[in-house]
Short mmCIF file of C-alpha atoms and ligand atoms in Angstrom, two decimals:
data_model
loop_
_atom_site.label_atom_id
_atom_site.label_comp_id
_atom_site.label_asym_id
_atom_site.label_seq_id
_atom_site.Cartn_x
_atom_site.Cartn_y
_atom_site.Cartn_z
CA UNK F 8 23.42 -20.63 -16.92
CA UNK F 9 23.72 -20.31 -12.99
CA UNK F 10 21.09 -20.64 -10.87
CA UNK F 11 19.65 -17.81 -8.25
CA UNK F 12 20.95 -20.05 -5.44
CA UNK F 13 24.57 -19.73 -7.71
CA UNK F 14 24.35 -16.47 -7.47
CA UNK F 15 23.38 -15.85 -4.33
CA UNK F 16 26.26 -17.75 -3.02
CA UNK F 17 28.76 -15.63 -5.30
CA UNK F 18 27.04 -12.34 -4.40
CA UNK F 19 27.70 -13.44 -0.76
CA UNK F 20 31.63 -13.33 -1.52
CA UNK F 21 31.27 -10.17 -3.22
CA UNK F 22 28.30 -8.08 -2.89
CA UNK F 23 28.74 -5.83 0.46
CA UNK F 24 25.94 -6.86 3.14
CA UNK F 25 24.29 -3.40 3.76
CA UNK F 26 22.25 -3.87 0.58
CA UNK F 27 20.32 -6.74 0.84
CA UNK F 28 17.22 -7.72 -1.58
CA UNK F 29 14.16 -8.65 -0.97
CA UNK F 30 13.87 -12.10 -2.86
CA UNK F 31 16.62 -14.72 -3.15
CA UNK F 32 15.37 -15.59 -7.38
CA UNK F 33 17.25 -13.51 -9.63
CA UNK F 34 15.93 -11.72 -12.76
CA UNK F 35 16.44 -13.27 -16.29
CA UNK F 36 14.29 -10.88 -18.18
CA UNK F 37 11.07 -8.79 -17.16
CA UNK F 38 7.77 -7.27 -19.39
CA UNK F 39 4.97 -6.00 -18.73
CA UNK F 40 3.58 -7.27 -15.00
CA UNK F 41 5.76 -9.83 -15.21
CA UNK F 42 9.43 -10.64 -14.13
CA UNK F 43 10.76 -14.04 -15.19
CA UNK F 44 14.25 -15.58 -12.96
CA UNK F 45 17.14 -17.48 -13.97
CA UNK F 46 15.58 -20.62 -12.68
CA UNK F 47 12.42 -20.02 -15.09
CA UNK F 48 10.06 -19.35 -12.60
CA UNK F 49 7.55 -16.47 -13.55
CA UNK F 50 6.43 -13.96 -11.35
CA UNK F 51 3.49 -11.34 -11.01
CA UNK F 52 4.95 -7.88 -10.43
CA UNK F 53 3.17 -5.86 -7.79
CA UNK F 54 6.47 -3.88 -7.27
CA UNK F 55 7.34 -1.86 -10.24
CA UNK F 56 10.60 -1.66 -9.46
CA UNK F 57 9.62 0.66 -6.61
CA UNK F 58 6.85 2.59 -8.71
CA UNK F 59 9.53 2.66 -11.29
CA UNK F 60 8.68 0.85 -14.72
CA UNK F 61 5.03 2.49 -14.63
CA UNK F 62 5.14 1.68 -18.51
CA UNK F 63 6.67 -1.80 -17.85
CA UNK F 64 9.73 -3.41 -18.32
CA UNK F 65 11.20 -3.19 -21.26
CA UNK F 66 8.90 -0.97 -22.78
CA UNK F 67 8.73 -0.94 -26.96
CA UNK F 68 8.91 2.49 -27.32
CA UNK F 69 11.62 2.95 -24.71
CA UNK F 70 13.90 0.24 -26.68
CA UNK F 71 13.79 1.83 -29.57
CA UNK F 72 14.45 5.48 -28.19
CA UNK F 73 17.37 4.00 -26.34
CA UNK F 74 18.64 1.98 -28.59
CA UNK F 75 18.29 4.90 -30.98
CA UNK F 76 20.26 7.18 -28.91
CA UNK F 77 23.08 4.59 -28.07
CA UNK F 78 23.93 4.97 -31.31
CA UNK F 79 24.00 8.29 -31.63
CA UNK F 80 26.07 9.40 -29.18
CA UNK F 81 25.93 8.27 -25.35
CA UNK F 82 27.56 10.79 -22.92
CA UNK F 83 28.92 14.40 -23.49
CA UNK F 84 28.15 16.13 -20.28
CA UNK F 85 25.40 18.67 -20.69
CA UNK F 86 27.32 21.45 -18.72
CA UNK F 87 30.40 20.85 -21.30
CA UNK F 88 28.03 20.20 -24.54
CA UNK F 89 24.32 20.35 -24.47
CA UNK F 90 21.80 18.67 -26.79
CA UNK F 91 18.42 18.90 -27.43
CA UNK F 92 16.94 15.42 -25.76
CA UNK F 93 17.66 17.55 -22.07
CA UNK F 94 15.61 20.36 -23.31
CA UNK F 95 13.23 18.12 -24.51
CA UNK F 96 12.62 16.69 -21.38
CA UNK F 97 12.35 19.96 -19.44
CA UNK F 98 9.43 21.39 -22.04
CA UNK F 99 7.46 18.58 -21.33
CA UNK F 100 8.10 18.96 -17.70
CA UNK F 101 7.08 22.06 -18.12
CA UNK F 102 3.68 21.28 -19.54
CA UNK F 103 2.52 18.25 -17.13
CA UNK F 104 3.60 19.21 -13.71
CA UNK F 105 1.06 21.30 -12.21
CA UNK F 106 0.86 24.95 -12.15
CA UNK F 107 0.47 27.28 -15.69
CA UNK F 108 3.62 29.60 -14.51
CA UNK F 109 6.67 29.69 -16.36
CA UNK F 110 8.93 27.19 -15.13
CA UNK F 111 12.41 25.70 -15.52
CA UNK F 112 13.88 22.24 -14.54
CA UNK F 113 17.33 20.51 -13.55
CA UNK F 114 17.96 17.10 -14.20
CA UNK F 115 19.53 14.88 -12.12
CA UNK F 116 20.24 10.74 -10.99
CA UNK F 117 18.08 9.95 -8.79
CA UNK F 118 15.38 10.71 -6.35
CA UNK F 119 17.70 11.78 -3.32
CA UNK F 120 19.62 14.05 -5.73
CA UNK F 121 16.66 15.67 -7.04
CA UNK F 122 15.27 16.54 -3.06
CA UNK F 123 18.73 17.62 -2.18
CA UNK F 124 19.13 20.20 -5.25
CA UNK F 125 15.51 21.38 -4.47
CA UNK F 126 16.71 22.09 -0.48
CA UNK F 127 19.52 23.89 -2.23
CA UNK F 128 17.36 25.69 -4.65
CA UNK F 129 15.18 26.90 -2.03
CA UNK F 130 17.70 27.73 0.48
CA UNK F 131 19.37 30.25 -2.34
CA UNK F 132 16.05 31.91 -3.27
CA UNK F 133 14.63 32.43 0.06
CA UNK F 134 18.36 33.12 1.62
CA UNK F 135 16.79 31.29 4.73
CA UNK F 136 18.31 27.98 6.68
CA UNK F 137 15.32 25.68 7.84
CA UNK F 138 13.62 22.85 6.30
CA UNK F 139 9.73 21.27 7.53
CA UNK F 140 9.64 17.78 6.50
CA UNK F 141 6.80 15.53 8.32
CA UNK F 142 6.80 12.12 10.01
CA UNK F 143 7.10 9.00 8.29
CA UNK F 144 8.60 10.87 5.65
CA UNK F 145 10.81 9.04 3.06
CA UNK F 146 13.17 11.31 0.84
CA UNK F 147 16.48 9.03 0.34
CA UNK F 148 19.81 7.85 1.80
CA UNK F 149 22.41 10.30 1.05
CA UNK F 150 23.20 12.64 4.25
CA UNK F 151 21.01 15.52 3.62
CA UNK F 152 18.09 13.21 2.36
CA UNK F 153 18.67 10.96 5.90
CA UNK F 154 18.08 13.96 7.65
CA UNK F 155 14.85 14.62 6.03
CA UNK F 156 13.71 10.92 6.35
CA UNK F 157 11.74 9.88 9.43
CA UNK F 158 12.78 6.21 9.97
CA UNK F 159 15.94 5.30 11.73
CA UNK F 160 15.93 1.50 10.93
CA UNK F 161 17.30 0.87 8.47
CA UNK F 162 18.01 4.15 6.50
CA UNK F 163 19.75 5.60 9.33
CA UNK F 164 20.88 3.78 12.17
CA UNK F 165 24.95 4.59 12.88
CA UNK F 166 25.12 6.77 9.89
CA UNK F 167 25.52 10.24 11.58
CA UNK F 168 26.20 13.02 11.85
CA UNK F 169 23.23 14.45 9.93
CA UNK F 170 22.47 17.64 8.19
CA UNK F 171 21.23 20.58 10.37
CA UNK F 172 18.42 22.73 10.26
CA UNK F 173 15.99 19.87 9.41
CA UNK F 174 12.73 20.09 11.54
CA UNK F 175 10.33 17.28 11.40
CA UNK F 176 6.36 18.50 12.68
CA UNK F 177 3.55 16.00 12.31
CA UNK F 178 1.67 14.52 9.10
CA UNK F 179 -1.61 13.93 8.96
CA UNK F 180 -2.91 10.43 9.19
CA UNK F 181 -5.98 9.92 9.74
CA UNK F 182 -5.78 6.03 10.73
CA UNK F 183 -3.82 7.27 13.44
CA UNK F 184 -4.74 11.29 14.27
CA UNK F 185 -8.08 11.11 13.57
CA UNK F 186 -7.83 14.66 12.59
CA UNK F 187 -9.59 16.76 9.47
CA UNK F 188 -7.17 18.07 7.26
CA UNK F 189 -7.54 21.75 8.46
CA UNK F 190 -6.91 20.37 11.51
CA UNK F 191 -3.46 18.85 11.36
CA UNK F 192 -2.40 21.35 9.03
CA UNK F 193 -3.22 23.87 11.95
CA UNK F 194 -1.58 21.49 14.51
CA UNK F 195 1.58 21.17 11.98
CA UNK F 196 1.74 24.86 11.28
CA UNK F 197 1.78 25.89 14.86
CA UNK F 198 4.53 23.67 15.06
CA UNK F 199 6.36 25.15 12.56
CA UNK F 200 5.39 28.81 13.72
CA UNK F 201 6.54 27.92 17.54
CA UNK F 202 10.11 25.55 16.83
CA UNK F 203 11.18 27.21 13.76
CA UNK F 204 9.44 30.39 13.31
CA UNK F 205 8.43 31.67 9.53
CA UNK F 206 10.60 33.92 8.74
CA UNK F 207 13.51 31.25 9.01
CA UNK F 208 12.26 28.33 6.69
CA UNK F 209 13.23 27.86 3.32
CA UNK F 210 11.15 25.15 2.61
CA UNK F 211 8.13 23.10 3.44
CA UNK F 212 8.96 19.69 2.07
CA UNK F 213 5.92 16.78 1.52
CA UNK F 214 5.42 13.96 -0.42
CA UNK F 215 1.59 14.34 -1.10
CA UNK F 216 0.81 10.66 -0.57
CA UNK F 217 3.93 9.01 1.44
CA UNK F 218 5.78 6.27 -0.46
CA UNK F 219 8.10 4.01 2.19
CA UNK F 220 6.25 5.96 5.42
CA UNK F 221 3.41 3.54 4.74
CA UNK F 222 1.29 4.91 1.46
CA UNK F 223 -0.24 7.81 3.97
CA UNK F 224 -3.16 9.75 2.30
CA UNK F 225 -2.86 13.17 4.41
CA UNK F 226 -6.57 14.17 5.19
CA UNK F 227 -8.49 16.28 1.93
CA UNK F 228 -7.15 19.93 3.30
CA UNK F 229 -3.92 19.13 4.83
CA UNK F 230 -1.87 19.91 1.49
CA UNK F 231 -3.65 23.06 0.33
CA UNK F 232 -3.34 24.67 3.82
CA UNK F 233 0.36 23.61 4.29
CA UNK F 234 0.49 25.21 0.41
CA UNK F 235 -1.18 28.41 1.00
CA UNK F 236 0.98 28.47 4.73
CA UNK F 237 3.99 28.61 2.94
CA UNK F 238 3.29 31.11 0.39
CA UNK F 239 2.18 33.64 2.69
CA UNK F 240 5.34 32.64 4.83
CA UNK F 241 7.45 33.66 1.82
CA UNK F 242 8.74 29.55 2.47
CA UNK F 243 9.11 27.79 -0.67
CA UNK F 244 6.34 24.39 -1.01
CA UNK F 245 8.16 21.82 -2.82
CA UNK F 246 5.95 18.15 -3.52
CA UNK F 247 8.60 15.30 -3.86
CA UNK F 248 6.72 13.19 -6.31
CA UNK F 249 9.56 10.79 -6.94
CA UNK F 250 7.31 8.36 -5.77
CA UNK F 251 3.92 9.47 -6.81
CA UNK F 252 4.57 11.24 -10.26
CA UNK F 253 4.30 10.11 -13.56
CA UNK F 254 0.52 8.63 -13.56
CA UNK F 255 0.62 6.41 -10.75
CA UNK F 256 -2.32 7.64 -8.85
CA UNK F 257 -4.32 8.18 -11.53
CA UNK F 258 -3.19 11.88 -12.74
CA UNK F 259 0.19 12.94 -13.84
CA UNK F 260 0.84 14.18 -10.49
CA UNK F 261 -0.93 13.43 -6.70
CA UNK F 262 -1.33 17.04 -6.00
CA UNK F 263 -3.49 17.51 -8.66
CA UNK F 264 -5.95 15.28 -6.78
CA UNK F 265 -5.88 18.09 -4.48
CA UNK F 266 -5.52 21.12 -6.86
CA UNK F 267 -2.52 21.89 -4.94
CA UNK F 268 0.79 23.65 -7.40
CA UNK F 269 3.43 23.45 -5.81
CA UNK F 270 6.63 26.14 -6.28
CA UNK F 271 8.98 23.28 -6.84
CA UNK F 272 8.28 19.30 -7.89
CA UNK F 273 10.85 16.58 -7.55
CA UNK F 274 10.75 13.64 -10.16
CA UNK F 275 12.17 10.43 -10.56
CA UNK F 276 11.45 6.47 -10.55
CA UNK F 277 8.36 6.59 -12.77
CA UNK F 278 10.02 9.33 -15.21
CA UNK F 279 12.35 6.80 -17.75
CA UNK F 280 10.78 3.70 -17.52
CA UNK F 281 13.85 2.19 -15.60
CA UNK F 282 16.75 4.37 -16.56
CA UNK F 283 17.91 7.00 -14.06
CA UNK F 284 17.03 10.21 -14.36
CA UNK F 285 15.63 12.55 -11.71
CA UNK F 286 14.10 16.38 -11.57
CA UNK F 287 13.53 19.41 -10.06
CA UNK F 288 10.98 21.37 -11.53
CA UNK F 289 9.22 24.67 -11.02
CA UNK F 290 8.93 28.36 -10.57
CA UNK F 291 11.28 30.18 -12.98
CA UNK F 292 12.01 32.84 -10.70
CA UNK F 293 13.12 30.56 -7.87
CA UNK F 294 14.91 28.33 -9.87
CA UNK F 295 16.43 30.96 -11.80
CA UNK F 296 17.61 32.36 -8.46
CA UNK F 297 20.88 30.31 -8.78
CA UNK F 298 24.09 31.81 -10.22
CA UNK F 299 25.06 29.64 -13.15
CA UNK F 300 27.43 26.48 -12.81
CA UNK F 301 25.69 26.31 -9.01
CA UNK F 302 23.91 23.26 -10.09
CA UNK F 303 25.06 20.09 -12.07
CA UNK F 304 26.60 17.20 -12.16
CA UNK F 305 28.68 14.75 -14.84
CA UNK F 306 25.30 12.40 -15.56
CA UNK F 307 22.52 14.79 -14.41
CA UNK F 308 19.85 14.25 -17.50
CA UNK F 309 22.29 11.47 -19.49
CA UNK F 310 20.60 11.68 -23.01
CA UNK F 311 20.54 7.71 -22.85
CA UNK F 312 18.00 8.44 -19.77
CA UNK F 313 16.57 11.62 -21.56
CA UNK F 314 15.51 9.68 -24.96
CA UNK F 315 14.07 6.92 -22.50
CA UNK F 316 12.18 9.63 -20.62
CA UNK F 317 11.00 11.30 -23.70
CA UNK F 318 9.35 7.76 -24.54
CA UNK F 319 8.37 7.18 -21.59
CA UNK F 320 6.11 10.41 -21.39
CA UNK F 321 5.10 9.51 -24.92
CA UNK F 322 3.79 6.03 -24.11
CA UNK F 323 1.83 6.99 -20.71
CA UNK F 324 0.01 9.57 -22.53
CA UNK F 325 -1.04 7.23 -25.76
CA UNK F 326 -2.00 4.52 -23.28
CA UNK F 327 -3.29 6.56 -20.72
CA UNK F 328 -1.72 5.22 -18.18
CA UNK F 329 -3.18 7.55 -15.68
CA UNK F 330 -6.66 6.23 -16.65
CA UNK F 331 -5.09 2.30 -16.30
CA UNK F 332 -4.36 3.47 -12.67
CA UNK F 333 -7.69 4.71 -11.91
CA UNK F 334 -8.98 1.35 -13.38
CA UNK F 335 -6.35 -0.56 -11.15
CA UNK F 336 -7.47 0.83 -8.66
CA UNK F 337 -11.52 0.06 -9.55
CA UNK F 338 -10.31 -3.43 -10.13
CA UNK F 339 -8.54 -3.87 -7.07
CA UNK F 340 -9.65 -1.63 -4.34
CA UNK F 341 -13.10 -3.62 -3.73
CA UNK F 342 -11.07 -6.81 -3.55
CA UNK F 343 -8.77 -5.13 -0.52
CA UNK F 344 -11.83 -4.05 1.37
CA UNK F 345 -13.44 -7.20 0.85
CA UNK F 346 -10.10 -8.92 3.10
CA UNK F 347 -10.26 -5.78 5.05
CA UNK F 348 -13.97 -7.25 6.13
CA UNK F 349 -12.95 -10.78 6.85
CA UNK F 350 -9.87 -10.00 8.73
CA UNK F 351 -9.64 -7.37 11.05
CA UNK F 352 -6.04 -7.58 11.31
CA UNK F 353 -6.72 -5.04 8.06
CA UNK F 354 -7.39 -1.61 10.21
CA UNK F 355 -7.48 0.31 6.54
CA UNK F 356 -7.49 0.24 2.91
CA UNK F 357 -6.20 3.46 1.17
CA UNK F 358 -3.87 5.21 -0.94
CA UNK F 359 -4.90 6.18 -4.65
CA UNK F 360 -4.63 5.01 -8.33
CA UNK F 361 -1.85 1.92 -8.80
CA UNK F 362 -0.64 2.88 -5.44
CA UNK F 363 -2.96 0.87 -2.73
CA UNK F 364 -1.99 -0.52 0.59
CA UNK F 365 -3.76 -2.10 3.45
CA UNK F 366 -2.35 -1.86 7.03
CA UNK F 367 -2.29 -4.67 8.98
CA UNK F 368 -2.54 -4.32 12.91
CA UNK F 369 -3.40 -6.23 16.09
CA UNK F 370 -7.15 -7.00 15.95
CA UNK F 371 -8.56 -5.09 18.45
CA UNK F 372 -6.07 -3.49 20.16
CA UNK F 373 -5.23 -0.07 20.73
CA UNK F 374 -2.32 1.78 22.09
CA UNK F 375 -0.87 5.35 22.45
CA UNK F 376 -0.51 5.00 18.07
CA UNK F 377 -4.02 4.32 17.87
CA UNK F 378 -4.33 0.22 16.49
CA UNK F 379 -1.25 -1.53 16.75
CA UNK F 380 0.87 -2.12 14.44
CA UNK F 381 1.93 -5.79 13.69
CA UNK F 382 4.99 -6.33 11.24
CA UNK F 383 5.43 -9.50 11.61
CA UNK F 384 1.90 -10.48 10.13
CA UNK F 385 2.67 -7.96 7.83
CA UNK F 386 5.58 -9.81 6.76
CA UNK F 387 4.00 -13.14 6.98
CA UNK F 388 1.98 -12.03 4.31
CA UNK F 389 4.67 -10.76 1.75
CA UNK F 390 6.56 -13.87 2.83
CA UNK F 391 3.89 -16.10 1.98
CA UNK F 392 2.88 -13.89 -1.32
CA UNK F 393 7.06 -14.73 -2.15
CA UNK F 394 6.45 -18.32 -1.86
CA UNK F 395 3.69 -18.02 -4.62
CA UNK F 396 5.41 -16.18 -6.85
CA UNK F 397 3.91 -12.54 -6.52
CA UNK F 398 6.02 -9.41 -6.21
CA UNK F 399 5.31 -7.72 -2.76
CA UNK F 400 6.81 -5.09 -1.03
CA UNK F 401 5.89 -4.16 2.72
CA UNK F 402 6.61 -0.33 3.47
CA UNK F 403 5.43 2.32 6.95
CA UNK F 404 7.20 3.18 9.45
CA UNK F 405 5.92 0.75 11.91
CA UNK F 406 7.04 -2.16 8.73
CA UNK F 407 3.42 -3.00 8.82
CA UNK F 408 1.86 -1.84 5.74
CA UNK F 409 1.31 -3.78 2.14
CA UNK F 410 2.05 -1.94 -0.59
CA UNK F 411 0.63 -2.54 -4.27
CA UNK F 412 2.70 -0.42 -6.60
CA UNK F 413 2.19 -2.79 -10.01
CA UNK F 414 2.99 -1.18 -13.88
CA UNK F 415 -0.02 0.51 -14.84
CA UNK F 416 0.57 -1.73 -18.26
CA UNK F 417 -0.40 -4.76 -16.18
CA UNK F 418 -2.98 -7.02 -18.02
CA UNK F 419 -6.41 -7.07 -16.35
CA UNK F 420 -5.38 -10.89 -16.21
CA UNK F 421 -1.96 -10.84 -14.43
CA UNK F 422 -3.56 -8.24 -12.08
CA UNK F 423 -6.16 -10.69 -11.16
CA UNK F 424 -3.72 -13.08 -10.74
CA UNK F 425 -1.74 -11.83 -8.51
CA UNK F 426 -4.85 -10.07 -6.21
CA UNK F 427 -5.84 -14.21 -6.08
CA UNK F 428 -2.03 -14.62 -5.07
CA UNK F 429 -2.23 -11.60 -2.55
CA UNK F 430 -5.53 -13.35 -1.00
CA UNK F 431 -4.41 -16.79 -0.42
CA UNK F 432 -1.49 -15.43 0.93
CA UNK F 433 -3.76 -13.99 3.94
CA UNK F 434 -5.98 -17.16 3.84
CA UNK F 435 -2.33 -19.51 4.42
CA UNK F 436 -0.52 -17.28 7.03
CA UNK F 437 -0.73 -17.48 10.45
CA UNK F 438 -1.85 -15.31 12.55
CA UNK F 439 -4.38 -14.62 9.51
CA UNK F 440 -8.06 -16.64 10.76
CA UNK F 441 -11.37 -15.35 9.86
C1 PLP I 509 9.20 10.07 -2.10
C2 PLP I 509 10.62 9.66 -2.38
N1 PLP I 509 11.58 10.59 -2.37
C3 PLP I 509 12.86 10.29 -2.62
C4 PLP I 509 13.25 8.99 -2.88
C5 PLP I 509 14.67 8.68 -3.15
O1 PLP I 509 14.83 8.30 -4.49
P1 PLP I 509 16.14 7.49 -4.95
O2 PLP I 509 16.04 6.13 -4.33
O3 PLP I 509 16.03 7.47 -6.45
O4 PLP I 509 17.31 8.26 -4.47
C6 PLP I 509 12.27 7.97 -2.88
C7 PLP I 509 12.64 6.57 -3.11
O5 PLP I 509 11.97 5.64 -2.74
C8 PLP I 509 10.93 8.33 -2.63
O6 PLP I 509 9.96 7.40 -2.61
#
């Protein structure tokens, strides 16, 4: 059996640069909130996989469904034959994302594929060019979805040209805007109204709590008033949940948090506990809008990923998974705000359900961001929590934010474990002195 420093010196001859990974131990097998390398070293998972395996790894019930469906058949092509498992997947779309209109739903690969279909989607309905997106947003890597994403380094940088008709206005973050949510939603929308103008956009495109932009909780208001902007605007509001969806903050879906339902949802990650699948869900008439054969693709909604999505849904609603993220976060948040009090290198706890993060700053000092941002304590700290065997991922556009994004299956033990892990991991690094 080779060893992670075997096969990190094979990758090296093989594996291209440009994606790199954020631990040198590789996997031997993974369960629950725990991932165990080839060297036999276990470790505590605060990743998920990015906010993927919100059931776990290697969920029962998502063997046997695809395991089952292997079997049966693995690949036709649902634009050349169809089968049920696809339609399966869009009824129960249909019933958990928000909003009790008719709707209809694509399936697609991933994340980036899902937000790119819904720009298409809403560029055909409305018959209008321009797309809002916000900063620090996160939305993928392929060239439409770079164009929508804020950050330059590293999801950009020398990839250009981009898409046009993209037009970024600002989020609200209350860290750093100190604004109400009515507020920056009227500061955003005058943005729009001025740069863009109404009657040109297509879509207004948010992800109600930012994933890689640094776990942002817009202000209580912001969403409903960028919501109720665009439907008077005749713009369509589409919520890319890829990151929050499937029970991770504690309801199916983050706008619900805020009563928000939006005309179009985007799915992914958390949807097939591991397998790729991806979605666009929402308004019939919108999504109906498209002349047929305009959408597809050979794997969009694979029944191997449809059967694991179907089991999936299943388990999160027997465990209630979205309840084990509200407890998460009752477990953990007091913990966070008790090292946000004895370091004030930790400017803020937030974010919701399984999906916390603190953001870690220069104590004290302020500049034209408001407190400012240090990434290199930031990354001290995942570095450290590395070394001890916990999971960690950093995330925000400044790189300064940790991120806990662990399986809502997590035992009440591991997730102790690795919040004692997460702790000494501030109490060993430097800069990090009471
Ligand atoms: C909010 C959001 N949108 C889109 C994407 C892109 O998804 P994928 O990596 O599956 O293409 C991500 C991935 O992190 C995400 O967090």
């Amino acid at each position: 059996m080779p060893t992670s420093a075997d096969l990190h010196r094979r990758r090296g001859a093989v594996v291209a640069r440009g994606v790199s990974s954020m631990i040198g131990a590789y996997v031997d097998h993974a369960a629950g909130g725990t991932m165990t390398d080839v060297d036999g070293r276990e470790w505590i998972d605060f990743a998920a996989g990015i906010a993927v395996t919100n059931v776990g790894n290697s969920a029962p019930r998502v063997v046997e469904a695809v395991r089952a469906q292997v079997e049966r058949f693995t690949h036709t092509c649902f634009m050349i034959a169809p089968y049920e498992q696809y339609v399966q997947v869009c009824e129960r779309l249909a019933e958990l994302t928000p909003g009790d209109f008719e709707k209809r739903s694509a399936l697609f690969n991933s994340g980036a594929e899902a937000v790119e279909n819904a720009v298409k989607i809403a560029r055909y309905a409305t018959g209008r060019p321009a797309v809002v997106v916000f900063d620090h947003a996160y939305h993928g890597r392929t060239n439409l979805t770079m164009a929508l994403t804020a950050k330059v380094m590293p999801y950009k940088q020398g990839f250009g040209p981009f898409a046009g008709e993209i037009y970024r206005v600002p989020m609200s973050y209350p860290l750093r805007d100190g604004r109400s949510g009515a507020d920056a939603a009227a500061y955003a929308i005058a943005a729009i109204e001025k740069h863009v103008g109404a009657a040109n956009v297509a879509a207004v495109l948010i992800e109600p709590i930012q994933g890689e932009g640094g776990f942002v909780v817009p202000a209580a208001g912001f969403l409903p008033a960028l919501a109720a902007w665009s439907s008077a605007a005749g713009a369509v509001f589409i919520a890319d949940e890829i990151q929050t969806g499937f029970c991770r903050t504690g309801a199916w879906f983050a706008c619900e948090h805020e009563g928000v339902q939006p005309d179009l949802i985007t799915t992914a990650k958390g949807i097939a506990g591991g397998l790729p699948l991806a979605a666009v869900t929402g308004r019939a008439e919108i999504m109906d809008a498209v002349h047929p054969g305009g959408l597809g693709g050979t794997y969009g909604g694979n029944p191997v990923a449809c059967a694991a999505a179907l089991a999936t849904i299943e388990t999160l609603r027997e465990l209630d998974l979205a309840g084990a993220a509200r407890d998460i976060e009752a477990a953990a948040r007091p913990r966070l705000e008790a090292l946000a009090a004895k370091y004030p290198q930790i400017a803020e706890v937030r974010g919701r359900g399984a999906m916390l993060a603190v953001e870690v700053v220069e104590p004290g000092a302020t500049g034209p961001l408001g407190p400012v941002p240090d990434p290199v304590a930031a990354a001290a700290i995942a570095r450290a929590a590395h070394e001890s065997g916990l999971l960690l991922l950093t995330c925000g556009t400044y790189g300064n934010v940790i991120r806990l994004l662990p399986p809502l299956i997590i035992s009440g033990d591991q997730l102790d474990r690795g919040l004692t892990l997460l702790e000494q991991a501030f109490s060993t690094s430097a800069p990090f002195t009471p």
